[in-house]
Amino acid sequence: MTSLPHDVGRWRRIRRSIETFAGELPRSQQGFLFVLEDTAGAGGE
């Protein structure tokens, strides 16, 4: 389950980040997307 909204642009950024980390993109096309998780909130005990 994800809290990310269904947004094609956001999913493209995620895919680009995955491909960048995998070394599949040239430097001029690389991009990173970092996500933070709040584990102190509800259910994160």
Short mmCIF file of C-alpha atoms in Angstrom, two decimals:
data_model
loop_
_atom_site.label_atom_id
_atom_site.label_comp_id
_atom_site.label_asym_id
_atom_site.label_seq_id
_atom_site.Cartn_x
_atom_site.Cartn_y
_atom_site.Cartn_z
CA MET A 1 0.00 0.00 0.00
CA THR A 2 1.26 3.47 -0.82
CA SER A 3 0.23 6.96 0.21
CA LEU A 4 1.40 8.39 -3.11
CA PRO A 5 -1.39 9.76 -5.27
CA HIS A 6 -1.92 8.31 -8.75
CA ASP A 7 0.13 10.86 -10.69
CA VAL A 8 1.86 9.88 -13.94
CA GLY A 9 4.49 12.62 -13.58
CA ARG A 10 5.41 11.46 -10.09
CA TRP A 11 5.72 7.85 -11.25
CA ARG A 12 8.00 9.00 -14.08
CA ARG A 13 10.25 10.72 -11.52
CA ILE A 14 10.35 7.51 -9.47
CA ARG A 15 11.23 5.45 -12.57
CA ARG A 16 13.96 7.97 -13.50
CA SER A 17 15.44 7.71 -10.01
CA ILE A 18 15.43 3.90 -10.18
CA GLU A 19 17.14 3.97 -13.58
CA THR A 20 19.69 6.50 -12.29
CA PHE A 21 20.59 4.35 -9.27
CA ALA A 22 20.89 1.34 -11.59
CA GLY A 23 23.38 3.22 -13.78
CA GLU A 24 21.10 3.02 -16.83
CA LEU A 25 20.95 6.75 -17.69
CA PRO A 26 23.61 9.12 -19.00
CA ARG A 27 24.60 11.84 -16.54
CA SER A 28 22.64 14.50 -18.45
CA GLN A 29 19.39 12.57 -17.86
CA GLN A 30 19.97 11.41 -14.29
CA GLY A 31 17.68 12.44 -11.49
CA PHE A 32 17.18 11.39 -7.88
CA LEU A 33 14.04 11.29 -5.78
CA PHE A 34 14.49 10.75 -2.06
CA VAL A 35 11.62 9.80 0.24
CA LEU A 36 11.43 10.20 4.00
CA GLU A 37 9.40 7.90 6.22
CA ASP A 38 7.96 9.14 9.51
CA THR A 39 8.11 6.09 11.78
CA ALA A 40 7.04 8.02 14.89
CA GLY A 41 3.53 8.60 13.56
CA ALA A 42 0.45 6.40 13.71
CA GLY A 43 1.29 2.73 13.49
CA GLY A 44 5.05 3.34 13.38
CA GLU A 45 5.84 2.01 16.82
#
